[in-house]
């Protein structure tokens, strides 16, 4: 099929939108609402183009090309209309860019600049000042900055099937709202943060812990240790201006040391620990007729999702805490003891690709280390501390690096500190969808069969398909497993469980598209192409690791020999396992 | 005053309504309409919205979205009598704003006209005053609807007469209780 774009003929495919055809022809059509794989509700009206024969300008994001279509993307009428639509948005948008979280990374700011708009020409039309919503532990919503593009609504409804937010009201009073305007922290929001990732402005941002962390670092009495999730090493480079998916483990460690953290540890260490506990839990469930399928519990958005929407299925969840929480509990017990640090003076910071981790760290039951010390140190309720004190997203960490002028690209590569920095290839792949499954199978297979795996790469569970399944032959018995990412796909597997048709023994669920590497705390933009690049880097790091199975991690063996004693033991139960609750709205 | 306690439609009635509309197109709209009608205070309390969401298997936020989009739906208890003043262009030029303010004066309460509030209900729950963009009765402007009956060419004396009648019947009923 042929179309004419700005007087030049182009070969295009049937079914393409005008916007896609233009992109192929090297013309980027500006937009604030259209986002590949997320939303195409044509609300902003900025992508308009002229089509010969059409009376009005057409929105290129939803208009399909037809044979012989003559498209103009640049004339006075088009530019005037686009500019007017941006000016209408600016009428109600605050002009306080300097103090906005998304300053210099805001799509509205960018388009305003590109269109040469140098003043607010149109008066405000919204009668009321809309209040910010601070009720969530993970996210802050500022409806004043919202341009009603609908991306967050689409991602919450279509990708996650959560629908915590939707349009409310009409006309001038339209806004994005939760049920009864109750605040994000009061409804069935899972805190996944995908809304923050797709928001073109600063209307949804993470709740920052940066200032509290600086305060702790600068407090000479505090010992501030940091853990980094597997997905940070493939994301933080982007935040610091490097190509997408750059693998920057060593630079990240060097940078964190320069920020002033006492010890730079790796969440991968407790990812390995998770595999030992979770692998043994799975084996125990299989051998003792326990509840199957067992489902992974690393992703806190997923945990809140099942607590809200499928409480009957809670017994299917592994009781293992997530690696972040296991780390906090081990750091403030085992490591504090070993290093002679008063756990009350230790501050555990985690860097996560995730906004839901901020919520998870503040779940009331996440104070295992305090319980551990309570009797030994005669602590009172006033001494109570959480296992993990503060959580940073990848974006916040990038901001801290920039604040102190770290030239990230020229940093040397450094290694994590011991003992909580030693990890295997099985741990790093936790960052990609399917990784926990693969890591667990590497260990479970060897424990159950007593054989050594010939090929540790279990490619059947890798990739970006929404749901993937595999049959694992263990001594002639077939173990059926499945992997799902996004809550929409998790819902499908849960519905199977609830109607009794689930054929699986073990299921991995990650809330975000692509797994943690596509988490709500990762650099903006995060899209399909970028997620693929980050996944490549994750598997590359795994392939270069000398040890690639969690049960072979020497520091984990040492931890069991000298502290935990055995998997699923009494101390594991207290520090590494948790319970779940039914949540209503 | 007992009339002000939020009143929720009983589960049984809800089930009947949901059963009637389930499967038909626009089920959410028809259900909400019928449920609001079944409520003596003609509104949709929070609990009812949640119940409707659950019974229709629709996200609660979506129910809220629909309920706030259409001005027909009320999220607050409505008065026994509803007075709707048309604020369309024709009625505006014929003085509907003054009529709106007169409503408050006649009914004996302070009512500051505020474009941002869709409706106002008197503290005794007797009257709800709201505006509408246009009734389509522009030839007879200005237009005021009282309990569903449209009165045309309304001026202050005529309004006084209409409202006096409603008011006396309303309070007479209260007295006889």
PDB file of N, CA and C in Angstrom, chain A residues 7-77:
ATOM      1  N   UNK A   7       4.312  15.086   0.457  1.00  0.00           N
ATOM      2  CA  UNK A   7       4.639  15.063  -0.972  1.00  0.00           C
ATOM      3  C   UNK A   7       5.591  13.955  -1.408  1.00  0.00           C
ATOM      4  N   UNK A   8       5.939  13.062  -0.495  1.00  0.00           N
ATOM      5  CA  UNK A   8       6.831  11.968  -0.909  1.00  0.00           C
ATOM      6  C   UNK A   8       6.084  10.642  -0.773  1.00  0.00           C
ATOM      7  N   UNK A   9       6.223   9.742  -1.735  1.00  0.00           N
ATOM      8  CA  UNK A   9       5.526   8.452  -1.645  1.00  0.00           C
ATOM      9  C   UNK A   9       6.257   7.482  -0.714  1.00  0.00           C
ATOM     10  N   UNK A  10       5.484   6.720   0.043  1.00  0.00           N
ATOM     11  CA  UNK A  10       6.072   5.704   0.923  1.00  0.00           C
ATOM     12  C   UNK A  10       5.262   4.426   0.810  1.00  0.00           C
ATOM     13  N   UNK A  11       5.940   3.304   0.908  1.00  0.00           N
ATOM     14  CA  UNK A  11       5.288   1.994   0.964  1.00  0.00           C
ATOM     15  C   UNK A  11       4.956   1.741   2.438  1.00  0.00           C
ATOM     16  N   UNK A  12       3.694   1.495   2.749  1.00  0.00           N
ATOM     17  CA  UNK A  12       3.341   1.214   4.151  1.00  0.00           C
ATOM     18  C   UNK A  12       2.476  -0.040   4.219  1.00  0.00           C
ATOM     19  N   UNK A  13       2.368  -0.581   5.432  1.00  0.00           N
ATOM     20  CA  UNK A  13       1.561  -1.780   5.617  1.00  0.00           C
ATOM     21  C   UNK A  13       0.123  -1.420   5.948  1.00  0.00           C
ATOM     22  N   UNK A  14      -0.799  -2.232   5.464  1.00  0.00           N
ATOM     23  CA  UNK A  14      -2.197  -2.031   5.791  1.00  0.00           C
ATOM     24  C   UNK A  14      -2.371  -2.197   7.304  1.00  0.00           C
ATOM     25  N   UNK A  15      -3.248  -1.410   7.887  1.00  0.00           N
ATOM     26  CA  UNK A  15      -3.511  -1.536   9.329  1.00  0.00           C
ATOM     27  C   UNK A  15      -2.674  -0.609  10.177  1.00  0.00           C
ATOM     28  N   UNK A  16      -1.662   0.011   9.541  1.00  0.00           N
ATOM     29  CA  UNK A  16      -0.828   0.969  10.292  1.00  0.00           C
ATOM     30  C   UNK A  16      -1.617   2.236  10.568  1.00  0.00           C
ATOM     31  N   UNK A  17      -1.285   2.906  11.652  1.00  0.00           N
ATOM     32  CA  UNK A  17      -1.857   4.232  11.859  1.00  0.00           C
ATOM     33  C   UNK A  17      -1.002   5.241  11.102  1.00  0.00           C
ATOM     34  N   UNK A  18      -1.568   6.426  10.901  1.00  0.00           N
ATOM     35  CA  UNK A  18      -0.799   7.475  10.219  1.00  0.00           C
ATOM     36  C   UNK A  18       0.471   7.775  11.004  1.00  0.00           C
ATOM     37  N   UNK A  19       0.333   7.783  12.340  1.00  0.00           N
ATOM     38  CA  UNK A  19       1.489   8.071  13.192  1.00  0.00           C
ATOM     39  C   UNK A  19       2.607   7.058  12.951  1.00  0.00           C
ATOM     40  N   UNK A  20       2.239   5.781  12.856  1.00  0.00           N
ATOM     41  CA  UNK A  20       3.252   4.743  12.625  1.00  0.00           C
ATOM     42  C   UNK A  20       3.882   4.895  11.239  1.00  0.00           C
ATOM     43  N   UNK A  21       3.057   5.231  10.258  1.00  0.00           N
ATOM     44  CA  UNK A  21       3.573   5.419   8.899  1.00  0.00           C
ATOM     45  C   UNK A  21       4.551   6.585   8.866  1.00  0.00           C
ATOM     46  N   UNK A  22       4.210   7.656   9.573  1.00  0.00           N
ATOM     47  CA  UNK A  22       5.091   8.824   9.608  1.00  0.00           C
ATOM     48  C   UNK A  22       6.413   8.477  10.298  1.00  0.00           C
ATOM     49  N   UNK A  23       6.310   7.733  11.411  1.00  0.00           N
ATOM     50  CA  UNK A  23       7.499   7.323  12.138  1.00  0.00           C
ATOM     51  C   UNK A  23       8.433   6.547  11.217  1.00  0.00           C
ATOM     52  N   UNK A  24       7.840   5.650  10.421  1.00  0.00           N
ATOM     53  CA  UNK A  24       8.620   4.862   9.483  1.00  0.00           C
ATOM     54  C   UNK A  24       9.286   5.758   8.441  1.00  0.00           C
ATOM     55  N   UNK A  25       8.620   6.858   8.131  1.00  0.00           N
ATOM     56  CA  UNK A  25       9.167   7.794   7.153  1.00  0.00           C
ATOM     57  C   UNK A  25      10.118   8.798   7.800  1.00  0.00           C
ATOM     58  N   UNK A  26      10.413   8.586   9.078  1.00  0.00           N
ATOM     59  CA  UNK A  26      11.373   9.453   9.749  1.00  0.00           C
ATOM     60  C   UNK A  26      10.768  10.723  10.326  1.00  0.00           C
ATOM     61  N   UNK A  27       9.444  10.753  10.453  1.00  0.00           N
ATOM     62  CA  UNK A  27       8.810  11.936  11.042  1.00  0.00           C
ATOM     63  C   UNK A  27       8.148  11.537  12.356  1.00  0.00           C
ATOM     64  N   UNK A  28       8.644  12.083  13.451  1.00  0.00           N
ATOM     65  CA  UNK A  28       8.048  11.783  14.752  1.00  0.00           C
ATOM     66  C   UNK A  28       6.911  12.761  14.988  1.00  0.00           C
ATOM     67  N   UNK A  29       5.707  12.231  15.132  1.00  0.00           N
ATOM     68  CA  UNK A  29       4.546  13.091  15.377  1.00  0.00           C
ATOM     69  C   UNK A  29       4.438  13.287  16.895  1.00  0.00           C
ATOM     70  N   UNK A  30       4.381  14.535  17.358  1.00  0.00           N
ATOM     71  CA  UNK A  30       4.323  14.735  18.808  1.00  0.00           C
ATOM     72  C   UNK A  30       3.006  14.246  19.402  1.00  0.00           C
ATOM     73  N   UNK A  31       3.060  13.732  20.613  1.00  0.00           N
ATOM     74  CA  UNK A  31       1.847  13.295  21.314  1.00  0.00           C
ATOM     75  C   UNK A  31       2.089  13.330  22.812  1.00  0.00           C
ATOM     76  N   UNK A  32       1.025  13.434  23.583  1.00  0.00           N
ATOM     77  CA  UNK A  32       1.156  13.329  25.037  1.00  0.00           C
ATOM     78  C   UNK A  32       0.324  12.182  25.598  1.00  0.00           C
ATOM     79  N   UNK A  33      -0.502  11.559  24.770  1.00  0.00           N
ATOM     80  CA  UNK A  33      -1.349  10.503  25.334  1.00  0.00           C
ATOM     81  C   UNK A  33      -1.044   9.140  24.749  1.00  0.00           C
ATOM     82  N   UNK A  34      -0.713   9.103  23.460  1.00  0.00           N
ATOM     83  CA  UNK A  34      -0.503   7.818  22.810  1.00  0.00           C
ATOM     84  C   UNK A  34       0.788   7.180  23.316  1.00  0.00           C
ATOM     85  N   UNK A  35       0.720   5.915  23.706  1.00  0.00           N
ATOM     86  CA  UNK A  35       1.912   5.220  24.191  1.00  0.00           C
ATOM     87  C   UNK A  35       1.815   3.767  23.767  1.00  0.00           C
ATOM     88  N   UNK A  36       2.823   3.341  23.028  1.00  0.00           N
ATOM     89  CA  UNK A  36       2.818   1.991  22.470  1.00  0.00           C
ATOM     90  C   UNK A  36       2.613   0.949  23.560  1.00  0.00           C
ATOM     91  N   UNK A  37       1.805  -0.017  23.304  1.00  0.00           N
ATOM     92  CA  UNK A  37       1.485  -1.126  24.205  1.00  0.00           C
ATOM     93  C   UNK A  37       0.710  -0.700  25.457  1.00  0.00           C
ATOM     94  N   UNK A  38       0.401   0.591  25.590  1.00  0.00           N
ATOM     95  CA  UNK A  38      -0.312   1.026  26.792  1.00  0.00           C
ATOM     96  C   UNK A  38      -1.639   1.698  26.442  1.00  0.00           C
ATOM     97  N   UNK A  39      -1.579   2.835  25.773  1.00  0.00           N
ATOM     98  CA  UNK A  39      -2.837   3.537  25.551  1.00  0.00           C
ATOM     99  C   UNK A  39      -2.906   4.156  24.169  1.00  0.00           C
ATOM    100  N   UNK A  40      -4.112   4.203  23.631  1.00  0.00           N
ATOM    101  CA  UNK A  40      -4.347   4.861  22.348  1.00  0.00           C
ATOM    102  C   UNK A  40      -5.755   5.435  22.408  1.00  0.00           C
ATOM    103  N   UNK A  41      -5.988   6.318  23.390  1.00  0.00           N
ATOM    104  CA  UNK A  41      -7.342   6.836  23.537  1.00  0.00           C
ATOM    105  C   UNK A  41      -7.535   8.194  22.888  1.00  0.00           C
ATOM    106  N   UNK A  42      -6.503   8.679  22.200  1.00  0.00           N
ATOM    107  CA  UNK A  42      -6.618   9.892  21.395  1.00  0.00           C
ATOM    108  C   UNK A  42      -7.232  11.051  22.161  1.00  0.00           C
ATOM    109  N   UNK A  43      -6.718  11.320  23.353  1.00  0.00           N
ATOM    110  CA  UNK A  43      -7.319  12.363  24.171  1.00  0.00           C
ATOM    111  C   UNK A  43      -6.632  13.716  24.041  1.00  0.00           C
ATOM    112  N   UNK A  44      -5.349  13.745  23.681  1.00  0.00           N
ATOM    113  CA  UNK A  44      -4.630  15.025  23.787  1.00  0.00           C
ATOM    114  C   UNK A  44      -4.776  15.906  22.555  1.00  0.00           C
ATOM    115  N   UNK A  45      -4.983  15.295  21.411  1.00  0.00           N
ATOM    116  CA  UNK A  45      -5.202  16.093  20.199  1.00  0.00           C
ATOM    117  C   UNK A  45      -3.981  16.819  19.683  1.00  0.00           C
ATOM    118  N   UNK A  46      -2.800  16.336  20.065  1.00  0.00           N
ATOM    119  CA  UNK A  46      -1.586  17.021  19.628  1.00  0.00           C
ATOM    120  C   UNK A  46      -1.017  16.387  18.356  1.00  0.00           C
ATOM    121  N   UNK A  47      -1.415  15.158  18.073  1.00  0.00           N
ATOM    122  CA  UNK A  47      -0.825  14.431  16.954  1.00  0.00           C
ATOM    123  C   UNK A  47      -1.553  14.689  15.636  1.00  0.00           C
ATOM    124  N   UNK A  48      -2.330  15.778  15.568  1.00  0.00           N
ATOM    125  CA  UNK A  48      -3.152  15.977  14.375  1.00  0.00           C
ATOM    126  C   UNK A  48      -2.319  16.192  13.102  1.00  0.00           C
ATOM    127  N   UNK A  49      -2.825  15.683  12.003  1.00  0.00           N
ATOM    128  CA  UNK A  49      -2.220  15.889  10.689  1.00  0.00           C
ATOM    129  C   UNK A  49      -3.350  16.214   9.705  1.00  0.00           C
ATOM    130  N   UNK A  50      -2.958  16.687   8.524  1.00  0.00           N
ATOM    131  CA  UNK A  50      -3.971  16.992   7.512  1.00  0.00           C
ATOM    132  C   UNK A  50      -3.997  15.855   6.495  1.00  0.00           C
ATOM    133  N   UNK A  51      -5.186  15.420   6.163  1.00  0.00           N
ATOM    134  CA  UNK A  51      -5.331  14.382   5.143  1.00  0.00           C
ATOM    135  C   UNK A  51      -6.187  14.945   4.034  1.00  0.00           C
ATOM    136  N   UNK A  52      -5.716  14.829   2.806  1.00  0.00           N
ATOM    137  CA  UNK A  52      -6.436  15.400   1.663  1.00  0.00           C
ATOM    138  C   UNK A  52      -7.835  14.786   1.577  1.00  0.00           C
ATOM    139  N   UNK A  53      -8.830  15.630   1.479  1.00  0.00           N
ATOM    140  CA  UNK A  53     -10.208  15.148   1.374  1.00  0.00           C
ATOM    141  C   UNK A  53     -10.941  15.190   2.704  1.00  0.00           C
ATOM    142  N   UNK A  54     -10.196  15.228   3.822  1.00  0.00           N
ATOM    143  CA  UNK A  54     -10.847  15.273   5.134  1.00  0.00           C
ATOM    144  C   UNK A  54     -11.091  16.729   5.512  1.00  0.00           C
ATOM    145  N   UNK A  55     -12.265  17.007   6.049  1.00  0.00           N
ATOM    146  CA  UNK A  55     -12.604  18.395   6.362  1.00  0.00           C
ATOM    147  C   UNK A  55     -11.762  18.904   7.538  1.00  0.00           C
ATOM    148  N   UNK A  56     -11.722  18.081   8.604  1.00  0.00           N
ATOM    149  CA  UNK A  56     -10.984  18.533   9.777  1.00  0.00           C
ATOM    150  C   UNK A  56      -9.625  17.836   9.845  1.00  0.00           C
ATOM    151  N   UNK A  57      -8.791  18.314  10.737  1.00  0.00           N
ATOM    152  CA  UNK A  57      -7.511  17.644  10.971  1.00  0.00           C
ATOM    153  C   UNK A  57      -7.795  16.301  11.639  1.00  0.00           C
ATOM    154  N   UNK A  58      -6.957  15.306  11.391  1.00  0.00           N
ATOM    155  CA  UNK A  58      -7.189  13.968  11.946  1.00  0.00           C
ATOM    156  C   UNK A  58      -6.116  13.616  12.972  1.00  0.00           C
ATOM    157  N   UNK A  59      -6.541  12.866  13.977  1.00  0.00           N
ATOM    158  CA  UNK A  59      -5.582  12.401  14.977  1.00  0.00           C
ATOM    159  C   UNK A  59      -4.818  11.217  14.404  1.00  0.00           C
ATOM    160  N   UNK A  60      -3.528  11.410  14.212  1.00  0.00           N
ATOM    161  CA  UNK A  60      -2.743  10.403  13.499  1.00  0.00           C
ATOM    162  C   UNK A  60      -2.569   9.133  14.323  1.00  0.00           C
ATOM    163  N   UNK A  61      -2.770   9.216  15.641  1.00  0.00           N
ATOM    164  CA  UNK A  61      -2.509   8.047  16.480  1.00  0.00           C
ATOM    165  C   UNK A  61      -3.592   6.977  16.327  1.00  0.00           C
ATOM    166  N   UNK A  62      -4.792   7.377  15.891  1.00  0.00           N
ATOM    167  CA  UNK A  62      -5.852   6.370  15.773  1.00  0.00           C
ATOM    168  C   UNK A  62      -6.400   6.237  14.354  1.00  0.00           C
ATOM    169  N   UNK A  63      -5.932   7.090  13.445  1.00  0.00           N
ATOM    170  CA  UNK A  63      -6.438   6.999  12.075  1.00  0.00           C
ATOM    171  C   UNK A  63      -5.563   6.055  11.265  1.00  0.00           C
ATOM    172  N   UNK A  64      -6.189   5.062  10.667  1.00  0.00           N
ATOM    173  CA  UNK A  64      -5.433   4.071   9.894  1.00  0.00           C
ATOM    174  C   UNK A  64      -5.141   4.616   8.493  1.00  0.00           C
ATOM    175  N   UNK A  65      -4.029   4.218   7.932  1.00  0.00           N
ATOM    176  CA  UNK A  65      -3.691   4.647   6.569  1.00  0.00           C
ATOM    177  C   UNK A  65      -4.599   3.927   5.566  1.00  0.00           C
ATOM    178  N   UNK A  66      -4.892   4.609   4.467  1.00  0.00           N
ATOM    179  CA  UNK A  66      -5.594   3.951   3.358  1.00  0.00           C
ATOM    180  C   UNK A  66      -4.768   4.161   2.099  1.00  0.00           C
ATOM    181  N   UNK A  67      -5.007   3.313   1.111  1.00  0.00           N
ATOM    182  CA  UNK A  67      -4.193   3.351  -0.100  1.00  0.00           C
ATOM    183  C   UNK A  67      -4.318   4.715  -0.784  1.00  0.00           C
ATOM    184  N   UNK A  68      -3.181   5.283  -1.099  1.00  0.00           N
ATOM    185  CA  UNK A  68      -3.168   6.551  -1.811  1.00  0.00           C
ATOM    186  C   UNK A  68      -3.423   7.777  -0.937  1.00  0.00           C
ATOM    187  N   UNK A  69      -3.520   7.575   0.380  1.00  0.00           N
ATOM    188  CA  UNK A  69      -3.774   8.685   1.298  1.00  0.00           C
ATOM    189  C   UNK A  69      -2.700   9.759   1.164  1.00  0.00           C
ATOM    190  N   UNK A  70      -3.127  11.004   1.103  1.00  0.00           N
ATOM    191  CA  UNK A  70      -2.148  12.104   1.031  1.00  0.00           C
ATOM    192  C   UNK A  70      -2.122  12.836   2.369  1.00  0.00           C
ATOM    193  N   UNK A  71      -1.005  12.679   3.057  1.00  0.00           N
ATOM    194  CA  UNK A  71      -0.883  13.184   4.427  1.00  0.00           C
ATOM    195  C   UNK A  71       0.071  14.366   4.464  1.00  0.00           C
ATOM    196  N   UNK A  72      -0.327  15.404   5.158  1.00  0.00           N
ATOM    197  CA  UNK A  72       0.586  16.533   5.392  1.00  0.00           C
ATOM    198  C   UNK A  72       0.838  16.627   6.893  1.00  0.00           C
ATOM    199  N   UNK A  73       2.087  16.722   7.281  1.00  0.00           N
ATOM    200  CA  UNK A  73       2.386  16.779   8.722  1.00  0.00           C
ATOM    201  C   UNK A  73       2.867  18.159   9.154  1.00  0.00           C
ATOM    202  N   UNK A  74       3.077  19.038   8.190  1.00  0.00           N
ATOM    203  CA  UNK A  74       3.643  20.329   8.559  1.00  0.00           C
ATOM    204  C   UNK A  74       3.078  21.422   7.670  1.00  0.00           C
ATOM    205  N   UNK A  75       2.112  22.155   8.193  1.00  0.00           N
ATOM    206  CA  UNK A  75       1.705  23.411   7.562  1.00  0.00           C
ATOM    207  C   UNK A  75       1.174  24.322   8.670  1.00  0.00           C
ATOM    208  N   UNK A  76       0.838  25.522   8.312  1.00  0.00           N
ATOM    209  CA  UNK A  76       0.477  26.517   9.333  1.00  0.00           C
ATOM    210  C   UNK A  76      -0.721  26.051  10.165  1.00  0.00           C
ATOM    211  N   UNK A  77      -1.711  25.463   9.471  1.00  0.00           N
ATOM    212  CA  UNK A  77      -2.936  25.050  10.157  1.00  0.00           C
ATOM    213  C   UNK A  77      -2.631  23.959  11.195  1.00  0.00           C
TER     214      UNK A  77
END
